[in-house]
mmCIF file of C-alpha atoms in Angstrom:
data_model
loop_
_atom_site.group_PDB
_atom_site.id
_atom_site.type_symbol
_atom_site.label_atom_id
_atom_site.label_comp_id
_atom_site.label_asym_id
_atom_site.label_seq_id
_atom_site.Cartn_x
_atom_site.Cartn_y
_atom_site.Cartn_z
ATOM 1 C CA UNK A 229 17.176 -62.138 96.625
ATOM 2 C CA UNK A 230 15.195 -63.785 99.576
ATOM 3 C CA UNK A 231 11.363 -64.187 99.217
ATOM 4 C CA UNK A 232 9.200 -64.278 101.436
ATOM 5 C CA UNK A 233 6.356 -66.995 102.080
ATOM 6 C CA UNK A 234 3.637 -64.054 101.190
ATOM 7 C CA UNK A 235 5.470 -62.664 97.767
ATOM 8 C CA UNK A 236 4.874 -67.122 97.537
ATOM 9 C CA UNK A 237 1.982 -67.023 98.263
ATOM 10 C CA UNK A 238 0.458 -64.104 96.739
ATOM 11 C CA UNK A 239 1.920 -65.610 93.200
ATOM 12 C CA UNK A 240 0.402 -68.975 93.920
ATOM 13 C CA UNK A 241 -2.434 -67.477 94.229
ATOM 14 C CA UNK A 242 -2.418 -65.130 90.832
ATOM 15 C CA UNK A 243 -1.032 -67.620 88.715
ATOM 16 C CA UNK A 244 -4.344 -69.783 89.364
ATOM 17 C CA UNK A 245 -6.271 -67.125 88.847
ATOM 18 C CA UNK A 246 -4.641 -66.527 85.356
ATOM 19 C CA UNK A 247 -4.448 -70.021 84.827
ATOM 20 C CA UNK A 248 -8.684 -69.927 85.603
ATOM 21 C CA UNK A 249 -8.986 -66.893 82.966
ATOM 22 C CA UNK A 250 -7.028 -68.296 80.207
ATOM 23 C CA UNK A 251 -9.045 -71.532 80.558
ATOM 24 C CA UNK A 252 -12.529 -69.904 80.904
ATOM 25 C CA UNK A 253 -11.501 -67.414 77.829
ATOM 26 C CA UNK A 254 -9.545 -71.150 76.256
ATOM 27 C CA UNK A 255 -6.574 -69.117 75.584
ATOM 28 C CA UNK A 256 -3.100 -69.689 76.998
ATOM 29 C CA UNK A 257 -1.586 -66.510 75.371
ATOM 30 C CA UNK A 258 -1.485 -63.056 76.854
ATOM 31 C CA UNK A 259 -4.486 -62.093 78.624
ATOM 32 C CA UNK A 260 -6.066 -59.313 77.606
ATOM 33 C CA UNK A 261 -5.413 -56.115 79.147
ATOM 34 C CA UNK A 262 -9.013 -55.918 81.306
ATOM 35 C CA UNK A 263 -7.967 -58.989 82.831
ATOM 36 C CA UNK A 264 -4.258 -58.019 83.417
ATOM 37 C CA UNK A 265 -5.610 -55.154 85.093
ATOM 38 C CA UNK A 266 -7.943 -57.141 87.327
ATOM 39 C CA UNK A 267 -5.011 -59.769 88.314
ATOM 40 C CA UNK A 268 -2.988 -56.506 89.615
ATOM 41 C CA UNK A 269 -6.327 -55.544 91.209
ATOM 42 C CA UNK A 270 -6.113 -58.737 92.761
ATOM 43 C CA UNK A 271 -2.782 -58.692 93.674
ATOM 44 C CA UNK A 272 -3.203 -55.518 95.305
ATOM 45 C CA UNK A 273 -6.266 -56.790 97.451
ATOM 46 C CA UNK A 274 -4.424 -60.018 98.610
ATOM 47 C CA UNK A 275 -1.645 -58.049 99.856
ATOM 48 C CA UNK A 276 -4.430 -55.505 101.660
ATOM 49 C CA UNK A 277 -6.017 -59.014 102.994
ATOM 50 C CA UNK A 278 -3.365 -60.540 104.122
ATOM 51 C CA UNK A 279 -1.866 -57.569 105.961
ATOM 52 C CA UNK A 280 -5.385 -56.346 107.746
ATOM 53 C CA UNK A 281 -4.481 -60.412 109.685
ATOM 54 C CA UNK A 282 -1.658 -59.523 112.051
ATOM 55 C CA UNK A 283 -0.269 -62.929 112.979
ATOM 56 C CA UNK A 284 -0.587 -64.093 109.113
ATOM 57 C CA UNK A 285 0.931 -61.327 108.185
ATOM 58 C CA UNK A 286 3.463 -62.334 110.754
ATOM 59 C CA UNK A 287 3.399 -66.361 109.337
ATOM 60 C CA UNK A 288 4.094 -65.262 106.008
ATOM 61 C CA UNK A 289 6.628 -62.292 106.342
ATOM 62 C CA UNK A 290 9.338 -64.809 107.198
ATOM 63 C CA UNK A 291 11.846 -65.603 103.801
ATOM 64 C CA UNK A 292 11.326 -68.463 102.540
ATOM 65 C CA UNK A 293 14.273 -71.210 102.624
ATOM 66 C CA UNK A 294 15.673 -71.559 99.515
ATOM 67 C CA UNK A 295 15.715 -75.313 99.916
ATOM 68 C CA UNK A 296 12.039 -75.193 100.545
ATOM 69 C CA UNK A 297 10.787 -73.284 97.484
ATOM 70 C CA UNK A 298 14.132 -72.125 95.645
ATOM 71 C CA UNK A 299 14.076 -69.595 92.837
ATOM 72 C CA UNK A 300 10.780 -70.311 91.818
ATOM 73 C CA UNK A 301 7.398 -72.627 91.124
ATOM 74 C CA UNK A 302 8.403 -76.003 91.645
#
């Protein structure tokens, strides 16, 4: 399935902010479920960001190459 640069960038973006949590909390489990809930908060207010900027929107709606980025996280 073809990705686009903002699904990328979106979980770029969460996975340092659950990297940041698990740090802060120094626990590389599961998170807890408060701050699961906040990461899909997040999630849900990138997307909104990114969206309300037409021509990002525009930047970042394109699929990504799968020689650039793949399957996944380098």
């Amino acid at each position: 399935m073809a990705r686009t640069y903002r699904e990328v960038a979106i979980e770029d973006m969460l996975r340092t902010g659950e990297e940041a949590m698990s740090g802060v909390i120094d626990w590389w489990g599961d998170l807890p479920p408060s701050m699961n809930e906040a990461i899909e908060q997040f999630r849900t207010q990138l997307g909104a960001a990114i969206d309300s900027v037409e021509f990002v929107k525009r930047a970042l709606d394109r699929e990504v190459p799968e020689t650039d980025y793949g399957d996944g996280p380098p």
